[in-house]
Every structure is written in C-alpha cells, then in structure tokens.
PDB file of C-alpha atoms in Angstrom:
ATOM      1  CA  MET A   1     106.883 116.317  90.496  1.00 84.00           C
ATOM      2  CA  ALA A   2     108.378 118.285  87.673  1.00 90.00           C
ATOM      3  CA  GLY A   3     106.574 116.057  85.157  1.00 92.00           C
ATOM      4  CA  LEU A   4     103.226 116.700  86.891  1.00 90.00           C
ATOM      5  CA  LEU A   5     103.839 120.472  86.810  1.00 92.00           C
ATOM      6  CA  LEU A   6     104.699 120.294  83.143  1.00 95.00           C
ATOM      7  CA  LEU A   7     101.508 118.283  82.481  1.00 94.00           C
ATOM      8  CA  PHE A   8      99.573 120.850  84.487  1.00 93.00           C
ATOM      9  CA  ALA A   9     100.929 123.650  82.359  1.00 95.00           C
ATOM     10  CA  LEU A  10     100.088 121.764  79.118  1.00 95.00           C
ATOM     11  CA  LEU A  11      96.547 121.052  80.366  1.00 94.00           C
ATOM     12  CA  THR A  12      96.091 124.665  81.314  1.00 93.00           C
ATOM     13  CA  VAL A  13      97.135 125.922  77.843  1.00 94.00           C
ATOM     14  CA  GLY A  14      94.884 123.224  76.302  1.00 93.00           C
ATOM     15  CA  MET A  15      91.961 124.385  78.428  1.00 92.00           C
ATOM     16  CA  TYR A  16      92.444 128.011  77.311  1.00 92.00           C
ATOM     17  CA  TYR A  17      92.536 127.132  73.593  1.00 93.00           C
ATOM     18  CA  LEU A  18      90.254 124.060  73.354  1.00 90.00           C
ATOM     19  CA  GLY A  19      88.263 123.783  76.638  1.00 89.00           C
ATOM     20  CA  GLY A  20      85.980 126.752  76.201  1.00 89.00           C
ATOM     21  CA  PRO A  21      86.117 127.999  79.800  1.00 83.00           C
ATOM     22  CA  VAL A  22      83.504 130.608  80.525  1.00 87.00           C
ATOM     23  CA  GLU A  23      82.605 132.669  83.578  1.00 82.00           C
ATOM     24  CA  THR A  24      79.197 131.606  84.944  1.00 82.00           C
ATOM     25  CA  SER A  25      78.131 135.126  85.843  1.00 83.00           C
ATOM     26  CA  ASP A  26      78.079 136.600  82.325  1.00 84.00           C
ATOM     27  CA  ARG A  27      78.780 133.492  80.068  1.00 84.00           C
ATOM     28  CA  LEU A  28      81.680 135.283  78.338  1.00 85.00           C
ATOM     29  CA  PRO A  29      84.835 133.434  77.408  1.00 88.00           C
ATOM     30  CA  SER A  30      87.420 133.569  80.196  1.00 88.00           C
ATOM     31  CA  PRO A  31      90.732 135.417  79.650  1.00 91.00           C
ATOM     32  CA  PHE A  32      93.946 133.466  80.178  1.00 92.00           C
ATOM     33  CA  GLY A  33      94.376 134.671  83.745  1.00 92.00           C
ATOM     34  CA  GLU A  34      90.890 133.293  84.653  1.00 91.00           C
ATOM     35  CA  THR A  35      91.778 130.060  82.910  1.00 92.00           C
ATOM     36  CA  ILE A  36      94.916 129.685  85.065  1.00 94.00           C
ATOM     37  CA  TYR A  37      92.768 130.449  88.147  1.00 93.00           C
ATOM     38  CA  PHE A  38      90.219 127.792  87.125  1.00 93.00           C
ATOM     39  CA  CYS A  39      92.853 125.124  86.475  1.00 94.00           C
ATOM     40  CA  THR A  40      94.631 125.848  89.786  1.00 93.00           C
ATOM     41  CA  ILE A  41      91.405 125.718  91.769  1.00 93.00           C
ATOM     42  CA  THR A  42      90.481 122.479  90.026  1.00 93.00           C
ATOM     43  CA  ALA A  43      93.914 120.917  90.734  1.00 93.00           C
ATOM     44  CA  LEU A  44      93.597 121.933  94.385  1.00 90.00           C
ATOM     45  CA  THR A  45      90.292 120.138  94.299  1.00 85.00           C
ATOM     46  CA  ILE A  46      88.427 123.167  95.591  1.00 89.00           C
ATOM     47  CA  GLY A  47      86.212 123.959  92.620  1.00 85.00           C
ATOM     48  CA  TYR A  48      84.238 127.112  93.263  1.00 88.00           C
ATOM     49  CA  GLY A  49      82.132 126.804  90.069  1.00 85.00           C
ATOM     50  CA  ASP A  50      82.550 130.374  88.950  1.00 88.00           C
ATOM     51  CA  VAL A  51      84.375 129.321  85.772  1.00 89.00           C
ATOM     52  CA  VAL A  52      83.257 126.180  83.934  1.00 90.00           C
ATOM     53  CA  PRO A  53      84.361 124.326  80.790  1.00 92.00           C
ATOM     54  CA  THR A  54      81.850 124.210  77.975  1.00 90.00           C
ATOM     55  CA  THR A  55      83.341 121.615  75.580  1.00 91.00           C
ATOM     56  CA  ALA A  56      83.895 117.832  75.868  1.00 92.00           C
ATOM     57  CA  PHE A  57      87.632 118.409  75.744  1.00 94.00           C
ATOM     58  CA  GLY A  58      87.349 120.964  78.573  1.00 92.00           C
ATOM     59  CA  ARG A  59      85.442 118.508  80.740  1.00 93.00           C
ATOM     60  CA  ILE A  60      88.031 115.740  80.138  1.00 95.00           C
ATOM     61  CA  ASP A  61      90.825 118.304  80.761  1.00 95.00           C
ATOM     62  CA  THR A  62      89.162 119.224  84.052  1.00 93.00           C
ATOM     63  CA  LEU A  63      89.006 115.614  85.121  1.00 94.00           C
ATOM     64  CA  LEU A  64      92.698 115.196  84.365  1.00 95.00           C
ATOM     65  CA  LEU A  65      93.563 118.390  86.285  1.00 95.00           C
ATOM     66  CA  GLY A  66      91.733 117.074  89.316  1.00 94.00           C
ATOM     67  CA  LEU A  67      93.703 113.793  89.142  1.00 95.00           C
ATOM     68  CA  ILE A  68      96.936 115.661  88.818  1.00 95.00           C
ATOM     69  CA  GLY A  69      95.997 117.677  91.906  1.00 93.00           C
ATOM     70  CA  VAL A  70      95.379 114.534  93.916  1.00 94.00           C
ATOM     71  CA  LEU A  71      98.699 113.054  92.816  1.00 95.00           C
ATOM     72  CA  MET A  72     100.609 116.255  93.652  1.00 93.00           C
ATOM     73  CA  THR A  73      98.965 116.432  97.082  1.00 93.00           C
ATOM     74  CA  GLY A  74      99.900 112.797  97.713  1.00 94.00           C
ATOM     75  CA  LEU A  75     103.530 113.462  96.720  1.00 95.00           C
ATOM     76  CA  VAL A  76     103.789 116.473  99.019  1.00 94.00           C
ATOM     77  CA  ILE A  77     102.341 114.532 101.944  1.00 96.00           C
ATOM     78  CA  ALA A  78     104.619 111.591 101.282  1.00 97.00           C
ATOM     79  CA  ALA A  79     107.677 113.846 101.213  1.00 96.00           C
ATOM     80  CA  ALA A  80     106.612 115.468 104.479  1.00 97.00           C
ATOM     81  CA  VAL A  81     106.047 112.054 106.147  1.00 97.00           C
ATOM     82  CA  ARG A  82     109.454 110.815 104.941  1.00 97.00           C
ATOM     83  CA  GLY A  83     111.088 113.925 106.343  1.00 96.00           C
ATOM     84  CA  VAL A  84     109.518 113.409 109.729  1.00 96.00           C
ATOM     85  CA  GLN A  85     110.512 109.722 109.717  1.00 96.00           C
ATOM     86  CA  GLU A  86     114.133 110.523 108.864  1.00 95.00           C
ATOM     87  CA  ALA A  87     114.324 113.157 111.565  1.00 93.00           C
ATOM     88  CA  ALA A  88     112.969 110.657 114.085  1.00 92.00           C
ATOM     89  CA  ARG A  89     115.455 108.018 112.934  1.00 92.00           C
ATOM     90  CA  LYS A  90     118.366 110.466 113.296  1.00 92.00           C
ATOM     91  CA  ALA A  91     117.212 111.467 116.761  1.00 89.00           C
ATOM     92  CA  GLU A  92     116.935 107.831 117.718  1.00 87.00           C
ATOM     93  CA  THR A  93     120.473 106.966 116.531  1.00 87.00           C
ATOM     94  CA  ARG A  94     121.862 109.806 118.676  1.00 84.00           C
ATOM     95  CA  GLY A  95     120.248 108.246 121.685  1.00 70.00           C
ATOM     96  CA  GLN A  96     117.538 110.807 122.060  1.00 60.00           C
ATOM     97  CA  PRO A  97     113.997 109.620 122.818  1.00 58.00           C
ATOM     98  CA  ARG A  98     111.212 110.415 120.313  1.00 55.00           C
TER      99      ARG A  98
END
C-alpha cells in the first residue's frame, strides 16, 4: 500500500509538471491544488471532468492513476474481508455461533 501511495504522489507531481492539466471552464493551466484534486478524483475512479490533461503524457498518467485507484480499492476491501473472517474465526473457536 505504501508503494502505491508513493507511486500516486510521483504521478501527481508528474501530472503537474508534464501532464498539462487545465480547467475546462476557462482553459487555464491548473494550479498544484487543482492537480492534486484531479489526481485524487481520478484515482477514486469518480472523474468529474472539470480538469482534464492536455498532453499525451497526461493522458497516460491519468490511465495509470485510475489503475492505481482500482488496486488501492481492492487492497482496502481485501483487508476488510480478512478482518471480518478473522473475527468470525475467533468467535467460532470460543464456541460462539456466527
């Protein structure tokens, strides 16, 4: 998970400097805060469309951010399922029904 977060941070910085993110309302380059917002929304696979990349690197970066988001979501869900399974196993060994 830490590796994915580090990769997310690197891709976010790359997006700011090389991705050419712009706001769709006025077509001005996005400040760093808007770029972080765009990358977070992309990684969460929401994608509002109010900030878009304008370079080929930015589009590839966006694709990678989406994949990272799917992987992080999967890891969080897997950890939650494992926690529930372990709690059920402990309850079962104490003789308590599920």
